[in-house]
mmCIF file of C-alpha atoms in Angstrom:
data_model
loop_
_atom_site.group_PDB
_atom_site.id
_atom_site.type_symbol
_atom_site.label_atom_id
_atom_site.label_comp_id
_atom_site.label_asym_id
_atom_site.label_seq_id
_atom_site.Cartn_x
_atom_site.Cartn_y
_atom_site.Cartn_z
ATOM 1 C CA VAL A 1 -34.710 -45.525 -93.834
ATOM 2 C CA SER A 2 -33.595 -48.819 -95.287
ATOM 3 C CA THR A 3 -35.842 -51.896 -95.694
ATOM 4 C CA GLN A 4 -32.824 -54.010 -95.183
ATOM 5 C CA SER A 5 -33.003 -53.273 -91.406
ATOM 6 C CA THR A 6 -36.091 -55.520 -91.080
ATOM 7 C CA GLY A 7 -34.274 -58.836 -90.841
ATOM 8 C CA ARG A 8 -36.651 -61.770 -91.416
ATOM 9 C CA TYR A 9 -35.168 -65.222 -91.323
ATOM 10 C CA ASP A 10 -38.417 -67.100 -90.816
ATOM 11 C CA LEU A 11 -39.838 -66.485 -94.316
ATOM 12 C CA GLN A 12 -39.961 -69.003 -97.057
ATOM 13 C CA GLY A 13 -41.310 -68.648 -100.661
ATOM 14 C CA PRO A 14 -40.478 -67.499 -104.125
ATOM 15 C CA SER A 15 -41.402 -63.848 -103.817
ATOM 16 C CA PRO A 16 -39.652 -61.354 -101.619
ATOM 17 C CA ALA A 17 -41.374 -58.294 -103.072
ATOM 18 C CA PRO A 18 -44.369 -58.360 -100.791
ATOM 19 C CA VAL A 19 -42.017 -58.488 -97.747
ATOM 20 C CA PHE A 20 -40.132 -55.454 -99.009
ATOM 21 C CA THR A 21 -43.416 -53.632 -99.778
ATOM 22 C CA ASP A 22 -44.917 -54.335 -96.385
ATOM 23 C CA ALA A 23 -41.735 -53.131 -94.616
ATOM 24 C CA ALA A 24 -41.691 -49.994 -96.680
ATOM 25 C CA ILE A 25 -45.325 -49.208 -95.837
ATOM 26 C CA ASP A 26 -44.766 -49.856 -92.184
ATOM 27 C CA LYS A 27 -41.806 -47.425 -92.208
ATOM 28 C CA ILE A 28 -43.882 -44.764 -93.899
ATOM 29 C CA LYS A 29 -46.860 -45.095 -91.419
ATOM 30 C CA ASN A 30 -44.404 -44.953 -88.446
ATOM 31 C CA ARG A 31 -42.033 -42.324 -89.882
ATOM 32 C CA GLY A 32 -42.436 -39.659 -87.195
ATOM 33 C CA GLU A 33 -42.300 -35.952 -87.903
ATOM 34 C CA ASP A 34 -38.920 -35.618 -89.522
ATOM 35 C CA PRO A 35 -38.356 -35.736 -93.361
ATOM 36 C CA PHE A 36 -37.073 -39.193 -94.451
ATOM 37 C CA PHE A 37 -35.090 -40.843 -97.185
ATOM 38 C CA MET A 38 -36.135 -44.360 -98.096
ATOM 39 C CA TYR A 39 -33.911 -46.675 -100.248
ATOM 40 C CA LEU A 40 -36.065 -49.529 -101.370
ATOM 41 C CA ASN A 41 -33.975 -52.092 -103.202
ATOM 42 C CA TYR A 42 -36.402 -54.687 -104.615
ATOM 43 C CA MET A 43 -34.735 -57.924 -105.645
ATOM 44 C CA ASN A 44 -37.065 -58.226 -108.651
ATOM 45 C CA VAL A 45 -36.124 -59.040 -111.409
ATOM 46 C CA HIS A 46 -32.926 -60.597 -110.283
ATOM 47 C CA SER A 47 -32.370 -64.371 -110.685
ATOM 48 C CA PRO A 48 -33.442 -66.875 -109.691
ATOM 49 C CA TYR A 49 -36.609 -66.205 -111.755
ATOM 50 C CA GLN A 50 -39.453 -67.196 -109.379
ATOM 51 C CA ALA A 51 -42.858 -65.733 -108.715
ATOM 52 C CA PRO A 52 -46.219 -66.942 -107.148
ATOM 53 C CA LYS A 53 -48.472 -68.817 -109.570
ATOM 54 C CA HIS A 54 -51.252 -66.120 -109.468
ATOM 55 C CA TYR A 55 -48.739 -63.617 -110.939
ATOM 56 C CA GLN A 56 -47.437 -66.070 -113.581
ATOM 57 C CA ASP A 57 -51.052 -66.891 -114.695
ATOM 58 C CA ARG A 58 -51.316 -63.266 -115.939
ATOM 59 C CA PHE A 59 -48.901 -64.175 -118.700
ATOM 60 C CA THR A 60 -49.644 -67.835 -119.407
ATOM 61 C CA SER A 61 -51.551 -67.204 -122.641
ATOM 62 C CA HIS A 62 -48.694 -65.521 -124.532
ATOM 63 C CA MET A 63 -45.595 -66.880 -122.787
ATOM 64 C CA LYS A 64 -46.218 -70.668 -122.899
ATOM 65 C CA ALA A 65 -42.778 -71.719 -124.271
ATOM 66 C CA ASN A 66 -40.416 -69.770 -122.083
ATOM 67 C CA LYS A 67 -40.853 -70.438 -118.286
ATOM 68 C CA ASP A 68 -38.136 -68.035 -117.273
ATOM 69 C CA ARG A 69 -39.590 -65.273 -119.416
ATOM 70 C CA LYS A 70 -43.030 -65.764 -117.845
ATOM 71 C CA ALA A 71 -41.537 -65.755 -114.373
ATOM 72 C CA TYR A 72 -39.503 -62.634 -115.233
ATOM 73 C CA ALA A 73 -42.677 -60.851 -116.337
ATOM 74 C CA ALA A 74 -44.548 -62.078 -113.107
ATOM 75 C CA MET A 75 -41.731 -60.699 -110.962
ATOM 76 C CA MET A 76 -42.084 -57.347 -112.697
ATOM 77 C CA SER A 77 -45.798 -57.392 -112.171
ATOM 78 C CA SER A 78 -45.317 -58.108 -108.525
ATOM 79 C CA MET A 79 -42.880 -55.209 -108.096
ATOM 80 C CA ASP A 80 -45.220 -52.893 -110.032
ATOM 81 C CA GLU A 81 -48.025 -53.858 -107.707
ATOM 82 C CA GLY A 82 -45.842 -53.169 -104.622
ATOM 83 C CA ILE A 83 -44.859 -49.706 -105.908
ATOM 84 C CA GLY A 84 -48.473 -48.948 -106.461
ATOM 85 C CA ASN A 85 -49.400 -49.884 -102.903
ATOM 86 C CA ILE A 86 -46.546 -47.721 -101.575
ATOM 87 C CA THR A 87 -47.823 -44.728 -103.640
ATOM 88 C CA LYS A 88 -51.354 -45.227 -102.264
ATOM 89 C CA THR A 89 -49.835 -45.150 -98.746
ATOM 90 C CA LEU A 90 -48.085 -41.881 -99.513
ATOM 91 C CA LEU A 91 -51.456 -40.442 -100.591
ATOM 92 C CA ALA A 92 -53.319 -41.777 -97.628
ATOM 93 C CA GLU A 93 -50.674 -40.382 -95.214
ATOM 94 C CA GLY A 94 -50.902 -36.956 -96.810
ATOM 95 C CA ILE A 95 -47.301 -36.716 -97.812
ATOM 96 C CA TYR A 96 -47.495 -37.553 -101.443
ATOM 97 C CA ASN A 97 -47.342 -33.928 -102.619
ATOM 98 C CA ASN A 98 -44.086 -33.396 -100.748
ATOM 99 C CA THR A 99 -42.402 -36.652 -101.866
ATOM 100 C CA ILE A 100 -40.093 -37.344 -104.787
ATOM 101 C CA LEU A 101 -40.107 -40.835 -106.303
ATOM 102 C CA VAL A 102 -37.008 -41.981 -108.154
ATOM 103 C CA PHE A 103 -36.971 -45.333 -110.025
ATOM 104 C CA ALA A 104 -33.595 -46.393 -111.345
ATOM 105 C CA SER A 105 -31.543 -49.461 -112.268
ATOM 106 C CA ASP A 106 -27.891 -50.275 -111.672
ATOM 107 C CA ASN A 107 -27.306 -51.884 -115.079
ATOM 108 C CA GLY A 108 -29.031 -53.329 -118.041
ATOM 109 C CA ALA A 109 -30.946 -56.620 -118.040
ATOM 110 C CA ASN A 110 -29.133 -59.903 -118.012
ATOM 111 C CA VAL A 111 -29.420 -61.311 -121.511
ATOM 112 C CA GLY A 112 -26.698 -64.012 -121.820
ATOM 113 C CA TYR A 113 -23.251 -65.192 -121.123
ATOM 114 C CA CYS A 114 -20.081 -63.376 -122.229
ATOM 115 C CA LYS A 115 -17.068 -65.143 -123.585
ATOM 116 C CA ASP A 116 -13.797 -63.656 -124.825
ATOM 117 C CA ASN A 117 -15.347 -60.194 -125.397
ATOM 118 C CA GLU A 118 -18.337 -61.604 -127.093
ATOM 119 C CA LEU A 119 -22.002 -62.018 -126.197
ATOM 120 C CA VAL A 120 -24.755 -64.519 -126.544
ATOM 121 C CA GLU A 121 -28.028 -62.740 -126.872
ATOM 122 C CA GLY A 122 -31.504 -63.593 -128.232
ATOM 123 C CA GLY A 123 -30.353 -66.901 -129.597
ATOM 124 C CA LYS A 124 -27.588 -65.373 -131.740
ATOM 125 C CA VAL A 125 -23.962 -66.275 -130.929
ATOM 126 C CA PHE A 126 -21.728 -63.433 -132.111
ATOM 127 C CA ASN A 127 -18.551 -65.508 -131.760
ATOM 128 C CA LYS A 128 -20.319 -68.620 -133.351
ATOM 129 C CA ARG A 129 -19.859 -70.663 -130.140
ATOM 130 C CA ASN A 130 -22.480 -72.788 -128.438
ATOM 131 C CA VAL A 131 -25.214 -71.110 -126.508
ATOM 132 C CA GLN A 132 -24.938 -71.952 -122.728
ATOM 133 C CA ARG A 133 -28.150 -70.196 -121.663
ATOM 134 C CA ILE A 134 -30.399 -67.371 -122.854
ATOM 135 C CA GLU A 135 -31.505 -65.139 -120.061
ATOM 136 C CA PRO A 136 -35.061 -63.701 -120.183
ATOM 137 C CA GLY A 137 -34.084 -60.044 -120.047
ATOM 138 C CA SER A 138 -33.978 -57.687 -122.974
ATOM 139 C CA ASN A 139 -32.257 -54.343 -123.738
ATOM 140 C CA TYR A 140 -33.487 -54.117 -127.296
ATOM 141 C CA PRO A 141 -32.538 -52.286 -129.408
ATOM 142 C CA LEU A 142 -29.208 -51.993 -127.581
ATOM 143 C CA ARG A 143 -26.594 -54.780 -127.758
ATOM 144 C CA GLY A 144 -25.306 -56.495 -124.611
ATOM 145 C CA GLY A 145 -26.486 -56.568 -121.090
ATOM 146 C CA LYS A 146 -25.338 -56.926 -117.467
ATOM 147 C CA ARG A 147 -21.570 -57.703 -116.995
ATOM 148 C CA SER A 148 -20.778 -55.984 -120.312
ATOM 149 C CA ILE A 149 -19.817 -52.547 -121.273
ATOM 150 C CA PHE A 150 -21.891 -52.637 -124.482
ATOM 151 C CA GLU A 151 -24.708 -50.114 -124.461
ATOM 152 C CA GLY A 152 -27.183 -52.662 -123.163
ATOM 153 C CA GLY A 153 -25.094 -53.062 -120.014
ATOM 154 C CA ILE A 154 -24.360 -49.534 -119.093
ATOM 155 C CA ARG A 155 -27.289 -47.486 -120.402
ATOM 156 C CA SER A 156 -30.492 -47.838 -118.423
ATOM 157 C CA VAL A 157 -33.844 -46.115 -118.119
ATOM 158 C CA ALA A 158 -34.957 -44.195 -115.063
ATOM 159 C CA PHE A 159 -37.828 -41.956 -114.111
ATOM 160 C CA VAL A 160 -38.477 -39.251 -111.490
ATOM 161 C CA HIS A 161 -42.077 -38.313 -110.369
ATOM 162 C CA SER A 162 -43.243 -35.622 -108.021
ATOM 163 C CA PRO A 163 -45.640 -32.722 -107.705
ATOM 164 C CA LEU A 164 -42.507 -30.719 -106.663
ATOM 165 C CA LEU A 165 -41.059 -30.828 -110.205
ATOM 166 C CA LYS A 166 -41.169 -27.439 -111.943
ATOM 167 C CA VAL A 167 -41.207 -28.874 -115.523
ATOM 168 C CA LYS A 168 -42.961 -32.190 -116.017
ATOM 169 C CA GLY A 169 -43.940 -34.634 -118.765
ATOM 170 C CA ARG A 170 -40.665 -34.800 -120.617
ATOM 171 C CA ALA A 171 -37.526 -36.827 -121.308
ATOM 172 C CA VAL A 172 -34.087 -35.688 -119.941
ATOM 173 C CA ASN A 173 -31.275 -36.573 -122.397
ATOM 174 C CA ASP A 174 -28.482 -35.101 -120.372
ATOM 175 C CA LEU A 175 -25.645 -37.266 -119.185
ATOM 176 C CA ILE A 176 -26.280 -38.651 -115.728
ATOM 177 C CA HIS A 177 -24.182 -41.286 -113.914
ATOM 178 C CA VAL A 178 -25.513 -43.458 -111.144
ATOM 179 C CA VAL A 179 -23.131 -41.726 -108.625
ATOM 180 C CA ASP A 180 -24.922 -38.438 -109.361
ATOM 181 C CA TRP A 181 -27.926 -39.420 -107.350
ATOM 182 C CA PHE A 182 -25.931 -38.665 -104.161
ATOM 183 C CA ALA A 183 -25.368 -35.002 -104.980
ATOM 184 C CA THR A 184 -28.878 -34.743 -106.536
ATOM 185 C CA PHE A 185 -30.482 -35.914 -103.275
ATOM 186 C CA GLU A 186 -28.357 -33.308 -101.415
ATOM 187 C CA ASP A 187 -29.748 -30.618 -103.650
ATOM 188 C CA ILE A 188 -33.247 -31.940 -103.130
ATOM 189 C CA ILE A 189 -33.121 -31.630 -99.313
ATOM 190 C CA SER A 190 -31.451 -28.250 -99.508
ATOM 191 C CA ASP A 191 -33.961 -26.880 -102.016
ATOM 192 C CA GLY A 192 -31.228 -26.692 -104.634
ATOM 193 C CA TYR A 193 -29.173 -24.075 -102.744
ATOM 194 C CA ARG A 194 -26.050 -25.417 -100.957
ATOM 195 C CA LYS A 195 -25.425 -22.023 -99.307
ATOM 196 C CA HIS A 196 -28.820 -21.835 -97.602
ATOM 197 C CA PRO A 197 -29.890 -25.368 -96.850
ATOM 198 C CA LEU A 198 -33.258 -26.097 -95.344
ATOM 199 C CA TYR A 199 -31.696 -29.103 -93.520
ATOM 200 C CA HIS A 200 -28.114 -29.066 -92.324
ATOM 201 C CA ILE A 201 -25.622 -31.037 -94.520
ATOM 202 C CA LYS A 202 -22.437 -31.906 -92.708
ATOM 203 C CA GLU A 203 -19.168 -31.223 -94.410
ATOM 204 C CA ARG A 204 -17.876 -34.323 -96.357
ATOM 205 C CA LEU A 205 -15.005 -35.249 -98.545
ATOM 206 C CA PRO A 206 -15.182 -34.457 -102.233
ATOM 207 C CA THR A 207 -16.909 -37.041 -104.449
ATOM 208 C CA ASP A 208 -17.336 -37.704 -108.196
ATOM 209 C CA SER A 209 -21.092 -36.979 -107.863
ATOM 210 C CA ILE A 210 -22.544 -34.070 -109.732
ATOM 211 C CA SER A 211 -26.124 -32.921 -109.040
ATOM 212 C CA ALA A 212 -28.626 -33.322 -111.804
ATOM 213 C CA TRP A 213 -31.508 -31.705 -109.847
ATOM 214 C CA ARG A 214 -31.766 -28.549 -111.975
ATOM 215 C CA ALA A 215 -31.883 -30.653 -115.120
ATOM 216 C CA ILE A 216 -34.520 -32.896 -113.607
ATOM 217 C CA SER A 217 -36.710 -30.329 -111.870
ATOM 218 C CA LYS A 218 -36.343 -27.312 -114.115
ATOM 219 C CA GLY A 219 -35.274 -28.622 -117.514
ATOM 220 C CA LEU A 220 -32.004 -26.694 -117.452
ATOM 221 C CA PRO A 221 -28.846 -28.158 -119.051
ATOM 222 C CA GLY A 222 -27.017 -30.772 -117.004
ATOM 223 C CA LYS A 223 -23.624 -30.172 -115.573
ATOM 224 C CA ARG A 224 -21.995 -33.513 -116.382
ATOM 225 C CA LYS A 225 -20.055 -33.746 -119.669
ATOM 226 C CA LYS A 226 -18.187 -37.060 -119.385
ATOM 227 C CA PHE A 227 -17.376 -39.989 -117.115
ATOM 228 C CA LEU A 228 -15.156 -43.028 -117.196
ATOM 229 C CA ILE A 229 -17.030 -46.251 -118.216
ATOM 230 C CA ASN A 230 -14.443 -48.776 -116.870
ATOM 231 C CA ILE A 231 -10.802 -49.055 -115.866
ATOM 232 C CA ASN A 232 -10.621 -52.700 -114.955
ATOM 233 C CA THR A 233 -10.957 -55.415 -117.647
ATOM 234 C CA LYS A 234 -11.102 -58.154 -114.966
ATOM 235 C CA GLY A 235 -13.805 -58.933 -112.385
ATOM 236 C CA SER A 236 -17.507 -58.650 -113.145
ATOM 237 C CA VAL A 237 -17.129 -56.963 -116.586
ATOM 238 C CA LYS A 238 -16.881 -59.941 -118.998
ATOM 239 C CA CYS A 239 -17.302 -58.407 -122.478
ATOM 240 C CA GLY A 240 -17.454 -55.260 -124.489
ATOM 241 C CA PRO A 241 -15.687 -53.372 -127.304
ATOM 242 C CA LYS A 242 -12.004 -53.177 -126.621
ATOM 243 C CA ASN A 243 -11.677 -49.506 -127.327
ATOM 244 C CA ALA A 244 -14.407 -48.715 -124.732
ATOM 245 C CA PHE A 245 -12.264 -49.718 -121.778
ATOM 246 C CA LYS A 246 -10.610 -46.321 -122.114
ATOM 247 C CA GLY A 247 -13.558 -44.601 -123.535
ATOM 248 C CA LEU A 248 -15.914 -41.916 -122.273
ATOM 249 C CA TRP A 249 -19.683 -42.327 -122.718
ATOM 250 C CA LYS A 250 -21.472 -39.208 -123.834
ATOM 251 C CA ASN A 251 -25.219 -40.074 -123.812
ATOM 252 C CA LEU A 252 -27.712 -41.271 -121.278
ATOM 253 C CA ARG A 253 -30.403 -43.407 -122.792
ATOM 254 C CA LYS A 254 -33.405 -41.682 -121.171
ATOM 255 C CA LEU A 255 -34.688 -40.259 -118.015
ATOM 256 C CA ILE A 256 -38.468 -39.679 -117.791
ATOM 257 C CA VAL A 257 -39.695 -36.803 -115.679
ATOM 258 C CA GLY A 258 -43.387 -36.326 -114.709
#
């Protein structure tokens, strides 16, 4: 189930989050009898930084000077409210106890512009050039952000929540790459046993994905030991340590399980 299938070209306004939330809730309520997978890709907190006034008013008292920062926080608040409403729907529909919620990001927050393998962040110009713009995101205490291969750009926080987890209330420090969610979801629907799946998985071509389900659900050691950070110095990757282009990252920042 993808919320992108609900094409709406008649809507105007600064906040798409309620539209995505309403579409997700509608899909859940009209899901039928079969198990389902929902990929809900909120646009928050991507630029442009805009949010309804009643969300921004929550942060007016302590974010007066930075309008983008206040809008950024308001966008996050709007998304948080939407996720809460979706969770309430899962409870009301009686399927919460048989559902796994995964919250993840594709990269670190956008913190500034990169130039010649350098980064502008938090008002500090590492290459002593003029600041073009300071984005409202933060990956503190990590350096860098989106479009860089510094830690702030490639290490992100995620969490998994479900009554189905065997071991809860902990942090997973094993190495997990974003491509690993594919094999992980395969293990989830097959109850962790590829040889005796609960639901049929068609044969497919090999992938780089490695399941992290046993590390997430049972607290066992993860299977991934390394992965390539980047092989292309052009395109969207604008800055980062030169020796990292051929490097292998060996630590995930944190995955919260509970």
